[in-house]
Coordinates of C-alpha atoms and ligand atoms in Angstrom, one line a residue:
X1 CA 114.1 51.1 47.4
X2 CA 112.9 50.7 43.8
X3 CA 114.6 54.2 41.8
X4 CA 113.5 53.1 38.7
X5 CA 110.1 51.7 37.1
X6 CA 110.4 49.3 34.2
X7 CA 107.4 48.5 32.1
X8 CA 107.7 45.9 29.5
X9 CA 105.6 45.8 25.7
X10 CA 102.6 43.1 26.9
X11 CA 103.1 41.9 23.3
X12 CA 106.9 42.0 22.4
X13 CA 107.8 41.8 26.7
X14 CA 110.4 43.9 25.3
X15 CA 111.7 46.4 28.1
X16 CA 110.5 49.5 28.1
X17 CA 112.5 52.6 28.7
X18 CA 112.7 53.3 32.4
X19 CA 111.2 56.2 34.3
X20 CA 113.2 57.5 37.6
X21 CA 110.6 57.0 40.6
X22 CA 109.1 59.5 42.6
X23 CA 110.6 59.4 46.0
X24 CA 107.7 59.1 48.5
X25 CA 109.9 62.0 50.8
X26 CA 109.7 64.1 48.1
X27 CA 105.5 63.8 48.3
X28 CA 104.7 66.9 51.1
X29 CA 107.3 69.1 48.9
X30 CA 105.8 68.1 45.6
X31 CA 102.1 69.0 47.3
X32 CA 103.6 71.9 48.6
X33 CA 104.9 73.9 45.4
X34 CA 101.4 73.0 43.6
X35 CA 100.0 74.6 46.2
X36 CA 102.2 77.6 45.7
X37 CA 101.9 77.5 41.8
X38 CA 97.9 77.1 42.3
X39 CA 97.7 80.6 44.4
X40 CA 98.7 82.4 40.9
X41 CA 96.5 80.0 38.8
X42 CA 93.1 80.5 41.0
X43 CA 93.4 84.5 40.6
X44 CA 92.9 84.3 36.8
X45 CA 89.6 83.9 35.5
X46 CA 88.0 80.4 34.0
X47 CA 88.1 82.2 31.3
X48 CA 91.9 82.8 31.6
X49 CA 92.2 79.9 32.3
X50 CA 90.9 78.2 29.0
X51 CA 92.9 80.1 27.1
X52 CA 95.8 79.5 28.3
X53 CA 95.5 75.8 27.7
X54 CA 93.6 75.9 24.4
X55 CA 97.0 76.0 22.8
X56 CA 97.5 72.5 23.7
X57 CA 94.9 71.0 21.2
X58 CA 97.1 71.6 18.3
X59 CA 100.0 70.0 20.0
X60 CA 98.3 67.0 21.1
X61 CA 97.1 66.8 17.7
X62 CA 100.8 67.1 16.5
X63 CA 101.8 64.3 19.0
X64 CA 98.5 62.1 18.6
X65 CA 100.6 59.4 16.5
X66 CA 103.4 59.3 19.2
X67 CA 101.5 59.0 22.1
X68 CA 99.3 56.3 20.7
X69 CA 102.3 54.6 19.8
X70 CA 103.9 54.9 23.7
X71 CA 100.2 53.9 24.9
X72 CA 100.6 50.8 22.5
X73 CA 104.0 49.4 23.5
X74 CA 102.5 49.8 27.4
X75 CA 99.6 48.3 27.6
X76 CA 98.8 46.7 24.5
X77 CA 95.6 48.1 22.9
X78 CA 96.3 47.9 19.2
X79 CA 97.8 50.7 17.6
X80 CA 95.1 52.1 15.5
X81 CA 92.8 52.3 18.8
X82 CA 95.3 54.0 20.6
X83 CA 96.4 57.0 17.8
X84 CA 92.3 57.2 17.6
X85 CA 92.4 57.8 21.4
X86 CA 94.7 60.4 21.5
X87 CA 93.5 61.8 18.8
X88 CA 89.9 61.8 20.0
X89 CA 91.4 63.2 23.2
X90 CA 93.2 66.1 21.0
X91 CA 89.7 67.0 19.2
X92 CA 87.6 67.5 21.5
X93 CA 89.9 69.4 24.0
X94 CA 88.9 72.9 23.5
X95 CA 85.0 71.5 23.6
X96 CA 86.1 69.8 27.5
X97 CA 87.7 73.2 28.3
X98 CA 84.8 75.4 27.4
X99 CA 82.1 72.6 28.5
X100 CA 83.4 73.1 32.5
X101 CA 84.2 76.7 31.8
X102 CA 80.2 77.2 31.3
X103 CA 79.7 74.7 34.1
X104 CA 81.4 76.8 36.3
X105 CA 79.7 80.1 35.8
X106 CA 78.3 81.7 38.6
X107 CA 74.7 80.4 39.2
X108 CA 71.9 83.3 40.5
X109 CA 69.0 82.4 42.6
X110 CA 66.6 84.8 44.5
X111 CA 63.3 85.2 46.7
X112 CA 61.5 88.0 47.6
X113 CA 64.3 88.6 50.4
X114 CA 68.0 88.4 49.3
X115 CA 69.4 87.4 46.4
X116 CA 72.3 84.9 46.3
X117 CA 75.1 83.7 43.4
X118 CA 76.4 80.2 43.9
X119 CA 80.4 80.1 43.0
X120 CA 82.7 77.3 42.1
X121 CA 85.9 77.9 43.9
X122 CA 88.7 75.8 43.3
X123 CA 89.5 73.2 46.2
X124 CA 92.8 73.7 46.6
X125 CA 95.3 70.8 45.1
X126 CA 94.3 67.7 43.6
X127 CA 95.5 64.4 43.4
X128 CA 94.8 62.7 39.8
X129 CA 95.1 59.0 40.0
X130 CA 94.3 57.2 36.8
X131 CA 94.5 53.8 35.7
X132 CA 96.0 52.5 32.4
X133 CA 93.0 51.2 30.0
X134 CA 92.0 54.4 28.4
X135 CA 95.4 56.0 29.6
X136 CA 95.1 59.2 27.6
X137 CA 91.5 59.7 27.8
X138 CA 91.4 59.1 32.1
X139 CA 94.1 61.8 32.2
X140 CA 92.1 64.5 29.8
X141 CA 88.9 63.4 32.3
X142 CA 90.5 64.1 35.6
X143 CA 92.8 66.9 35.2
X144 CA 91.0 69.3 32.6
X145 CA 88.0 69.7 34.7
X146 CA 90.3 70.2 38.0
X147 CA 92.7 72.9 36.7
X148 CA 89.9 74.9 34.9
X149 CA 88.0 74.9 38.1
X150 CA 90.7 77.4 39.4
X151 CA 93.0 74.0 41.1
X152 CA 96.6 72.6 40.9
X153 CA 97.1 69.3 40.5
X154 CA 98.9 66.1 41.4
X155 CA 99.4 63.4 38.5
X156 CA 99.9 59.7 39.8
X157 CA 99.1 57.5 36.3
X158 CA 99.0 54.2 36.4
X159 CA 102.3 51.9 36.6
X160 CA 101.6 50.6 33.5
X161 CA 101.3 53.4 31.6
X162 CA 103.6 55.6 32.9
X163 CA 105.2 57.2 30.3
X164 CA 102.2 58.1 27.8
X165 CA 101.1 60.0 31.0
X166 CA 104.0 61.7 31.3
X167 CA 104.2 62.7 27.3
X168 CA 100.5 63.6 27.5
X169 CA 101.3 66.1 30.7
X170 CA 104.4 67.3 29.2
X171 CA 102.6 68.6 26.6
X172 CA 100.0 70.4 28.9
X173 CA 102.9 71.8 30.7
X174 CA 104.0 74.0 27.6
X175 CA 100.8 75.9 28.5
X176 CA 101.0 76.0 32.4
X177 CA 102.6 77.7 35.0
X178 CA 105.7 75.4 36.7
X179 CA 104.5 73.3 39.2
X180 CA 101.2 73.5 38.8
X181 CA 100.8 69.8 37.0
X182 CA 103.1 68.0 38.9
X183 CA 103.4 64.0 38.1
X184 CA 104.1 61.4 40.4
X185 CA 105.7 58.4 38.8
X186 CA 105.2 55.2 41.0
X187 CA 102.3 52.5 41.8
X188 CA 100.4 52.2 44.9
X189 CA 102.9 53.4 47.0
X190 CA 103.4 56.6 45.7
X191 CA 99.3 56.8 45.0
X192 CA 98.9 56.0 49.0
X193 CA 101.4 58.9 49.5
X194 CA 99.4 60.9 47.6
X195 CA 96.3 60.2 49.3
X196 CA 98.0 60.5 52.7
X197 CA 99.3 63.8 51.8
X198 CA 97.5 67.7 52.3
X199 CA 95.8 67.1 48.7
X200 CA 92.6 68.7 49.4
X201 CA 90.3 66.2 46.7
X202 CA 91.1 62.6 45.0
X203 CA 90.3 62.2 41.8
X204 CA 90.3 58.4 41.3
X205 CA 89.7 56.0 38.4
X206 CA 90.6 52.6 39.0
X207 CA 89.4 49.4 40.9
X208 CA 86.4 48.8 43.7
X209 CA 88.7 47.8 46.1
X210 CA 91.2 50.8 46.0
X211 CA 88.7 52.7 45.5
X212 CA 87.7 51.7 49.2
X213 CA 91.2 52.6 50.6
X214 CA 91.1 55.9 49.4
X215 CA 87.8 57.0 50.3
X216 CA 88.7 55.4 54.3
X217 CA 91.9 57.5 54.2
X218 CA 90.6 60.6 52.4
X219 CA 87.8 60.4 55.3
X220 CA 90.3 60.3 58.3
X221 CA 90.2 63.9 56.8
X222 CA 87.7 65.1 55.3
X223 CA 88.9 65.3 52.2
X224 CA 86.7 65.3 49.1
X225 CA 87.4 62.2 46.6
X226 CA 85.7 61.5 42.9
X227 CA 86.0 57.5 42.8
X228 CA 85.3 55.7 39.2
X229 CA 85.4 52.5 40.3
X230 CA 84.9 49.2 38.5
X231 CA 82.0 47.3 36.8
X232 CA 80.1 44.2 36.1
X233 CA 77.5 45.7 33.4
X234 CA 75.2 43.7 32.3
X235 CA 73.1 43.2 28.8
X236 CA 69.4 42.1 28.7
X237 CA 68.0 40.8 25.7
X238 CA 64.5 40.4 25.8
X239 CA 62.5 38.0 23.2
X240 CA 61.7 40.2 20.6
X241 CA 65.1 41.8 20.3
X242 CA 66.7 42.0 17.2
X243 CA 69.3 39.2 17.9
X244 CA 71.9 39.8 14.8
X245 CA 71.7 43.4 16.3
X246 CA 72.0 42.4 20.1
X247 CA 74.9 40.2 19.4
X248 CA 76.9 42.5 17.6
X249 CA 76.9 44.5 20.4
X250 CA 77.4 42.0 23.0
X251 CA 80.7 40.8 20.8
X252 CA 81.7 44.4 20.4
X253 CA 81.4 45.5 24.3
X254 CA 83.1 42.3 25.3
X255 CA 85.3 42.2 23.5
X256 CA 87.1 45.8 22.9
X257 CA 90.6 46.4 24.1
X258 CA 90.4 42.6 25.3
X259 CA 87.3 43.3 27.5
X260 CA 89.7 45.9 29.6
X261 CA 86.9 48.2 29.5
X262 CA 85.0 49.9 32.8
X263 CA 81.3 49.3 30.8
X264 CA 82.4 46.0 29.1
X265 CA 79.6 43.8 28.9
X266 CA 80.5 40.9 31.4
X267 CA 77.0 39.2 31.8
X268 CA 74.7 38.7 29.3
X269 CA 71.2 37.8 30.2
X270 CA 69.0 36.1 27.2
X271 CA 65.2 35.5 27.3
X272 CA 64.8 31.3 27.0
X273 CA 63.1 31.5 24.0
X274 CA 65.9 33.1 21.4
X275 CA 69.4 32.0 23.8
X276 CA 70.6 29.6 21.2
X277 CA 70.0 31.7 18.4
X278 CA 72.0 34.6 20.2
X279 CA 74.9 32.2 22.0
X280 CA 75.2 31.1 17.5
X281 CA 75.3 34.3 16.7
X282 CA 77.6 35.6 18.8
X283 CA 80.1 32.7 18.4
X284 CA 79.7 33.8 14.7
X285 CA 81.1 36.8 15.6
X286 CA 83.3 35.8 18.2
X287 CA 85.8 33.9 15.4
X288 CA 86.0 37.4 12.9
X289 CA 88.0 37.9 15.5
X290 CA 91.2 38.6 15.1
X291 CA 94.2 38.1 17.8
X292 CA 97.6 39.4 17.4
X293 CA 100.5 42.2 17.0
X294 CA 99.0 45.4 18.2
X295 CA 100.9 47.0 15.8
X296 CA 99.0 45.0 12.3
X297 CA 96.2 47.2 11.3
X298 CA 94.3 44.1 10.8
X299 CA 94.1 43.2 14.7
X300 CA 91.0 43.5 16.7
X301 CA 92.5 42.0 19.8
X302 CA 95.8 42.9 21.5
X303 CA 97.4 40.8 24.6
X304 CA 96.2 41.5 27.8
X305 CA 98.1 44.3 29.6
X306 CA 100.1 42.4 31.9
X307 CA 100.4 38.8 33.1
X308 CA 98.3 39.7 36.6
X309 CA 95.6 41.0 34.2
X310 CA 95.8 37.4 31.8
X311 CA 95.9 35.4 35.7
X312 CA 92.7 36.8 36.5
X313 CA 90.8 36.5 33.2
X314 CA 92.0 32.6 33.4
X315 CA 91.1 31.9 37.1
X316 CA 87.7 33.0 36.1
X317 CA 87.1 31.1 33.0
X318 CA 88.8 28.2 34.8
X319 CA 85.8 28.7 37.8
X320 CA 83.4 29.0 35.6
X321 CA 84.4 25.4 33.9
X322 CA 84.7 24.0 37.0
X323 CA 81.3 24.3 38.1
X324 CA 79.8 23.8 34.6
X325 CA 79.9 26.5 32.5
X326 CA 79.6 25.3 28.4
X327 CA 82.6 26.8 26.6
X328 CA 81.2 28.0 23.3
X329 CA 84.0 29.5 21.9
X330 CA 87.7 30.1 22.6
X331 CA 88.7 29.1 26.3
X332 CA 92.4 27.7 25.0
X333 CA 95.4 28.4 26.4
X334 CA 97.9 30.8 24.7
X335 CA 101.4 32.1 24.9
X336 CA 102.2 35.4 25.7
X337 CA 99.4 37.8 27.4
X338 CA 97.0 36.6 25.3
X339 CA 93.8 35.5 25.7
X340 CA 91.3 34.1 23.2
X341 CA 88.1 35.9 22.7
X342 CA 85.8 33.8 24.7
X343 CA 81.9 32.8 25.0
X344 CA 80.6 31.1 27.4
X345 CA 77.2 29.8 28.5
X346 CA 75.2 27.9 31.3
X347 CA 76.9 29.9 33.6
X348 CA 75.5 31.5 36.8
X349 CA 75.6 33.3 40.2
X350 CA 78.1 30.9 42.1
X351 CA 80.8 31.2 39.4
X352 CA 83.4 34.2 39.9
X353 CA 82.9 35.4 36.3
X354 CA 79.8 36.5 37.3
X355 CA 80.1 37.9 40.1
X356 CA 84.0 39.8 40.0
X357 CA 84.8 42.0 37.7
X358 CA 87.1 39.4 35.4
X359 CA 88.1 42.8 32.3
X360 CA 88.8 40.5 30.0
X361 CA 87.8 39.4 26.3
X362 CA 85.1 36.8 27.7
X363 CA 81.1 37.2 27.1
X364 CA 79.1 35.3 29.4
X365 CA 75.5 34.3 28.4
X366 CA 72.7 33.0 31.0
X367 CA 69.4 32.1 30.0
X368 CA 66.1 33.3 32.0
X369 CA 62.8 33.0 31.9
X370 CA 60.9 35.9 33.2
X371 CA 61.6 39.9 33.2
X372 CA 61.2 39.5 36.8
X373 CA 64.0 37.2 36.9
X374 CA 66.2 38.9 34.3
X375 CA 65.8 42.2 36.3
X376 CA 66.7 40.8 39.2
X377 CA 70.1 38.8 38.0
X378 CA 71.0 41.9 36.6
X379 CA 70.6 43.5 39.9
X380 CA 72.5 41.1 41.7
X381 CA 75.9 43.2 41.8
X382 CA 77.6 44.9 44.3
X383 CA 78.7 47.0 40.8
X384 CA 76.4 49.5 39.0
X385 CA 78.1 51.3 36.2
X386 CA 76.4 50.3 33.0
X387 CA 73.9 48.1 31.8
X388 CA 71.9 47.8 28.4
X389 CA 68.2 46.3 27.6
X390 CA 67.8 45.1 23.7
X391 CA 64.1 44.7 22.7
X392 CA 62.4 45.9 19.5
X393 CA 59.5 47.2 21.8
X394 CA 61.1 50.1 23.1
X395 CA 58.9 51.5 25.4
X396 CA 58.7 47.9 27.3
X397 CA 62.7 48.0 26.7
X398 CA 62.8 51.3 28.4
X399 CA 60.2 50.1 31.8
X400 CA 63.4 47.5 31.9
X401 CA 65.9 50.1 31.9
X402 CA 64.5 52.0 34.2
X403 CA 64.4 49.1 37.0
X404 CA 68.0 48.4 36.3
X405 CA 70.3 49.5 39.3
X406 CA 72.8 51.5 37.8
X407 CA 74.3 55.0 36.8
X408 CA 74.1 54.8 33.1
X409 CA 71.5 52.5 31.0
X410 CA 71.6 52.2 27.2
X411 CA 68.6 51.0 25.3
X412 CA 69.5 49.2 22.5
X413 CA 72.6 50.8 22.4
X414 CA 75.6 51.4 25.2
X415 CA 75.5 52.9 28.2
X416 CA 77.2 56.5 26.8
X417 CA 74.7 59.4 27.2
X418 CA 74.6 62.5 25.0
X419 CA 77.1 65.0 25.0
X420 CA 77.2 67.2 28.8
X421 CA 75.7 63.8 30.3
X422 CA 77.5 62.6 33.2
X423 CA 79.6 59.7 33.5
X424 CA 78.3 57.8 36.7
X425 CA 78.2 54.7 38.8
X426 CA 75.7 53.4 41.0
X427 CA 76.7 51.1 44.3
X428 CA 79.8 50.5 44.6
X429 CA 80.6 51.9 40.7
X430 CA 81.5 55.1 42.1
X431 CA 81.4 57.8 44.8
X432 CA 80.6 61.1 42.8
X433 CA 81.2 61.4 39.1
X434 CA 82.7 63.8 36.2
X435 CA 81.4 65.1 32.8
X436 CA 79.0 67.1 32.1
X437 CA 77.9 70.1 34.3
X438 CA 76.8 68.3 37.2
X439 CA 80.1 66.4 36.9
X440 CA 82.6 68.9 36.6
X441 CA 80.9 71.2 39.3
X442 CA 82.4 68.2 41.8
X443 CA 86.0 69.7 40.9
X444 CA 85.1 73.1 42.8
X445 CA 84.1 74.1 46.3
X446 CA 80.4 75.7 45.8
X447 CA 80.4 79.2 47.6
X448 CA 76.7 80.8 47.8
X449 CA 77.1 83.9 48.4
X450 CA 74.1 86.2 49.3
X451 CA 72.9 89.8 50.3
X452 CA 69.5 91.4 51.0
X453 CA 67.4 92.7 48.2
X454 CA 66.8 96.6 48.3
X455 CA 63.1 97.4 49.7
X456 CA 61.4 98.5 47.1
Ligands
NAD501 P1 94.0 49.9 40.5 O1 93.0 50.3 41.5 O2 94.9 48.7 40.8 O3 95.0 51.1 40.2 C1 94.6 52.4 39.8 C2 95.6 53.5 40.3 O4 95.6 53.5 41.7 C3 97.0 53.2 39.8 O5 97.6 54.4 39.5 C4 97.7 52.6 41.1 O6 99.1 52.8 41.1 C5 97.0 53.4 42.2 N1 96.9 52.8 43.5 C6 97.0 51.5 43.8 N2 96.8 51.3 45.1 C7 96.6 52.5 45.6 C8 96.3 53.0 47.0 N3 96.2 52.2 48.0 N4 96.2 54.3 47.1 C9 96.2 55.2 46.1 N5 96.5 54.8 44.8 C10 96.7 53.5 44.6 O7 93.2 49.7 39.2 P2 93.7 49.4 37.7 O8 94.0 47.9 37.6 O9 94.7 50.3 37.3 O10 92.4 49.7 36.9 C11 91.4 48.8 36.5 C12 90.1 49.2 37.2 O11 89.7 50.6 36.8 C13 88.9 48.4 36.8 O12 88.2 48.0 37.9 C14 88.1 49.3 35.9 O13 86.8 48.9 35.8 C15 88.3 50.6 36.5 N6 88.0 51.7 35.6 C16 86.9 52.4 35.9 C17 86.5 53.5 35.1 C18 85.3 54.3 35.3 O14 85.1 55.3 34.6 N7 84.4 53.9 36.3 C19 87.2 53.7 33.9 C20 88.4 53.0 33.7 C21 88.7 51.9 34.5

C-alpha cells in the first residue's frame, strides 16, 4: 500500500516533498464528518456564508507568490504564470463569492393561481476532483460555488499537484468550520473512492475518458455529477482574415502552458487561398519562442508536466509523420520533459493528432477549400469545448460560428465569454457546466416551492 505520494519538479526532476496518502478506509468516515460539519454550514444564510469566506481574499493574496511557486515546482508552468494564477484567483475571489451568492437568490414566478419561489438548496456533500493544469484556478471553480450553495465538500486534486491544493485549501480552512473542506490526497484510487462513496454530486475536471467512469458510477446512484471534460478546439480561418492577427492567436492558444490547456487550439483549419502565408507566419512566431527554466522570467515554455504527458505529445507528432504530416517547425527530440513548440501541416483526419486530444505545445494546420468543408472538419470531433472563426467579415464569421458544434465559440478572439457567461462543453466536452448563474445554480438542489394566491 502506497503511504506516501512523491511528486517530482518536471524541470529540475528534483523530489518533491512528500504528502501522507489518504487511506481509501478512511473514505466513508471522511464523507461522514463533512456531512456532519455541512448540517451547521447549510443553516446559515448565502449571505453568511460569503462572509465568512471573504476573509480569505487577503490571505490568498498574501500567499499568491508561495503558491505559484509550489504550482511551479509541480507541474511546470513557468513561474510568472503561476504567481499570475493565484493571484488572479485571489482577486477576483470576493467577485466568485458574491456572483453565486446572487445566483442563488430565491427566484419568484406566478400565474393567476398560486404563486411559487424556486430555492437552491444545497445537495448535501460534494466531491471536488480537479486536475493539475490550472491547479489553483480548478479548485477556486469547483469548490466556491459548492460551499456557497449551502454544501460541504470533498477535495481530491490532482496527483500532480498535490500540494498547491492542499496550501490553497489550507488557507480556505482559516475561514471554515472543521471538516467541512476535507482533502483527499491520492490519484485515481482515492478519486474512485470518492466517487463510490455517499457524496451526493461530482464535481469533475479532467479527461473524456474518466469523465465516462464517473458519470457510469455516479449513475448506479443517482448521483448528480458536473464533468469538464477534455477538448480538441478547433480555429477556422477564413480568406479574408487578418492573417498576422489569426496567427498570433493560433501561436498563443497553442502554445500556452505547453498546449496543457482544455481550449488550446489543436486543429487549425486555413482557407486554400492564404494557408502558406498563415503556416509562415505562424512559424515566425513559433521560434520567439522561448523553452526553458520555469523559474527565468524570460521563458514562455516550461517542460511538460510529467513524462506520460511528453509520451503522448510524441506518439502523436510521431503519427502524424508517419502518415505524412510536413514538420514546419520544431518536432526534435529533447531532454528532460520538454517538448519543442511545434507546427505542423498536411495533416488530416486519420492521424491521432487530429483526432485525440494530444495537450501539448503542437499547432496543427490543414488546408480546405470550402466553408462547407471547413465547417464540417471542424465538426468532426467527438469533443466540443471551444472553437474560434477568424474573418474580417464578421457577420459571415459569426454565420460560421454559429454552425460550429460546440459550447463556447470566439470570433476573432477565444472561446472565453463575458463575465457571468458560463463555462461549457458540447458532446462529449462536458456533462453540465459551472460559472455564471446558470452554472453555479448546478451546485444546488432547486426546491419550487408554491401556495395559492388569495381570491381577490
Ligand atoms: P485525469 O482524468 O487523468 O485526472 C483528473 C482527476 O481525476 C485527478 O485528480 C485523478 O486522480 C482523478 N481520477 C483519475 N481516475 C479517476 C477515477 N476513475 N475516478 C475518480 N477520479 C479519478 O485528467 P488529467 O490528466 O488530470 O487532466 C487533463 C484533462 O483535463 C484534459 O483532458 C483536459 O482537457 C481536461 N481539462 C478540462 C477542463 C474544462 O474546463 N473542460 C479544464 C482543465 C482540464
Amino acid at each position: 500500500m502506497v503511504t506516501c505520494l512523491q511528486t517530482v519538479n518536471p524541470f529540475t526532476r528534483d523530489a518533491n516533498p512528500t504528502l501522507p496518502v489518504t487511506p481509501i478506509a478512511n473514505m466513508d468516515a471522511i464523507v461522514a464528518r463533512a456531512r456532519v460539519a455541512g448540517a451547521q454550514w447549510m443553516a446559515l444564510s448565502v449571505s453568511e456564508r460569503v462572509e465568512r469566506l471573504e476573509g480569505a481574499a487577503a490571505r490568498l493574496q498574501e500567499e499568491a507568490s508561495r503558491l505559484g511557486a509550489i504550482a511551479s515546482s509541480e507541474m511546470g508552468k513557468p513561474l510568472g504564470e503561476a504567481v499570475g494564477e493565484a493571484k488572479h484567483c485571489a482577486s477576483s475571489f470576493v467577485e466568485d463569492l458574491r456572483s453565486v451568492a446572487s445566483a442563488l437568490a430565491p427566484i419568484k414566478r406566478e400565474d393567476e393561481r398560486v404563486s411559487s419561489t424556486i430555492c437552491f438548496d444545497p445537495f448535501g456533500v460534494v466531491a471536488a476532483i480537479t486536475t493539475w493544469n490550472f491547479p489553483i484556478l480548478m479548485l477556486q471553480q469547483s469548490v466556491l460555488p459548492a460551499l456557497i450553495a449551502g454544501n460541504a465538500v470533498v477535495a481530491k486534486p490532482s496527483e500532480v499537484t498535490p500540494r498547491v491544493a492542499e496550501a490553497y485549501y489550507g488557507i480556505l480552512n482559516e475561514f471554515l468550520p472543521v471538516d467541512l473542506l476535507a482533502i483527499v490526497i491520492g490519484d485515481g484510487a482515492q478519486g474512485r473512492a470518492l466517487v463510490a462513496s455517499s457524496v451526493d454530486l461530482v464535481v469533475f475536471t479532467g479527461s473524456r475518458n474518466t469523465g465516462a467512469h464517473i458519470a457510469a458510477e455516479a449513475g448506479k446512484r443517482l448521483a448528480r455529477v458536473i464533468l469538464e471534460l477534455g477538448g480538441k478546439d478547433p480555429m477556422i480561418v477564413l480568406a479574408d482574415a487578418d492573417v498576422g492577427k489569426a496567427a498570433d492567436f493560433a501561436s498563443r492558444n497553442s502554445f500556452r502552458n505547453a498546449g496543457q490547456v482544455c481550449v488550446s487550439t489543436e486543429r487549425i483549419y486555413v482557407d486554400h487561398s492564404i494557408a502558406a502565408e498563415f503556416e509562415n507566419a505562424l512559424v515566425e512566431r513559433a521560434a520567439t519562442l522561448k523553452m526553458g527554466d520555469p523559474a527565468d522570467p524570460t521563458t514562455t515554455i516550461g517542460p511538460m508536466s510529467s513524462a506520460r504527458q511528453k509520451a503522448i505529445v510524441e506518439s502523436h507528432i510521431a503519427d502524424a509523420i508517419a502518415r505524412g504530416a510536413r514538420v514546419l517547425y520544431g518536432a526534435r527530440k529533447q531532454a528532460g520533459n520538454f517538448v519543442e513548440p511545434t507546427v505542423l501541416a498536411g495533416v488530416d483526419h486519420s492521424m491521432d493528432i487530429m483526432r485525440e486530444e494530444t495537450f501539448g505545445p503542437v499547432a496543427c494546420v490543414m488546408a480546405f477549400g470550402s466553408i462547407d468543408e471547413a465547417v464540417a472538419l471542424a465538426n468532426d470531433s467527438p469533443f466540443g469545448l471551444g472553437a474560434a472563426v477568424f474573418g474580417a467579415d464578421e457577420d459571415r464569421a459569426m454565420r460560421v460560428a454559429q454552425r460550429l458544434t460546440a459550447g463556447m465559440v470566439g470570433v476573432n478572439q477565444g472561446c472565453g465569454g463575458a463575465s457571468e457567461c458560463p463555462w461549457v462543453g458540447a458532446r462529449q466536452s462536458g456533462l453540465g457546466f459551472h460559472s455564471g448563474p446558470e452554472g453555479h445554480r448546478q451546485f444546488a438542489q432547486l426546491r419550487v416551492l408554491t401556495r395559492k394566491k388569495p381570491k381577490s
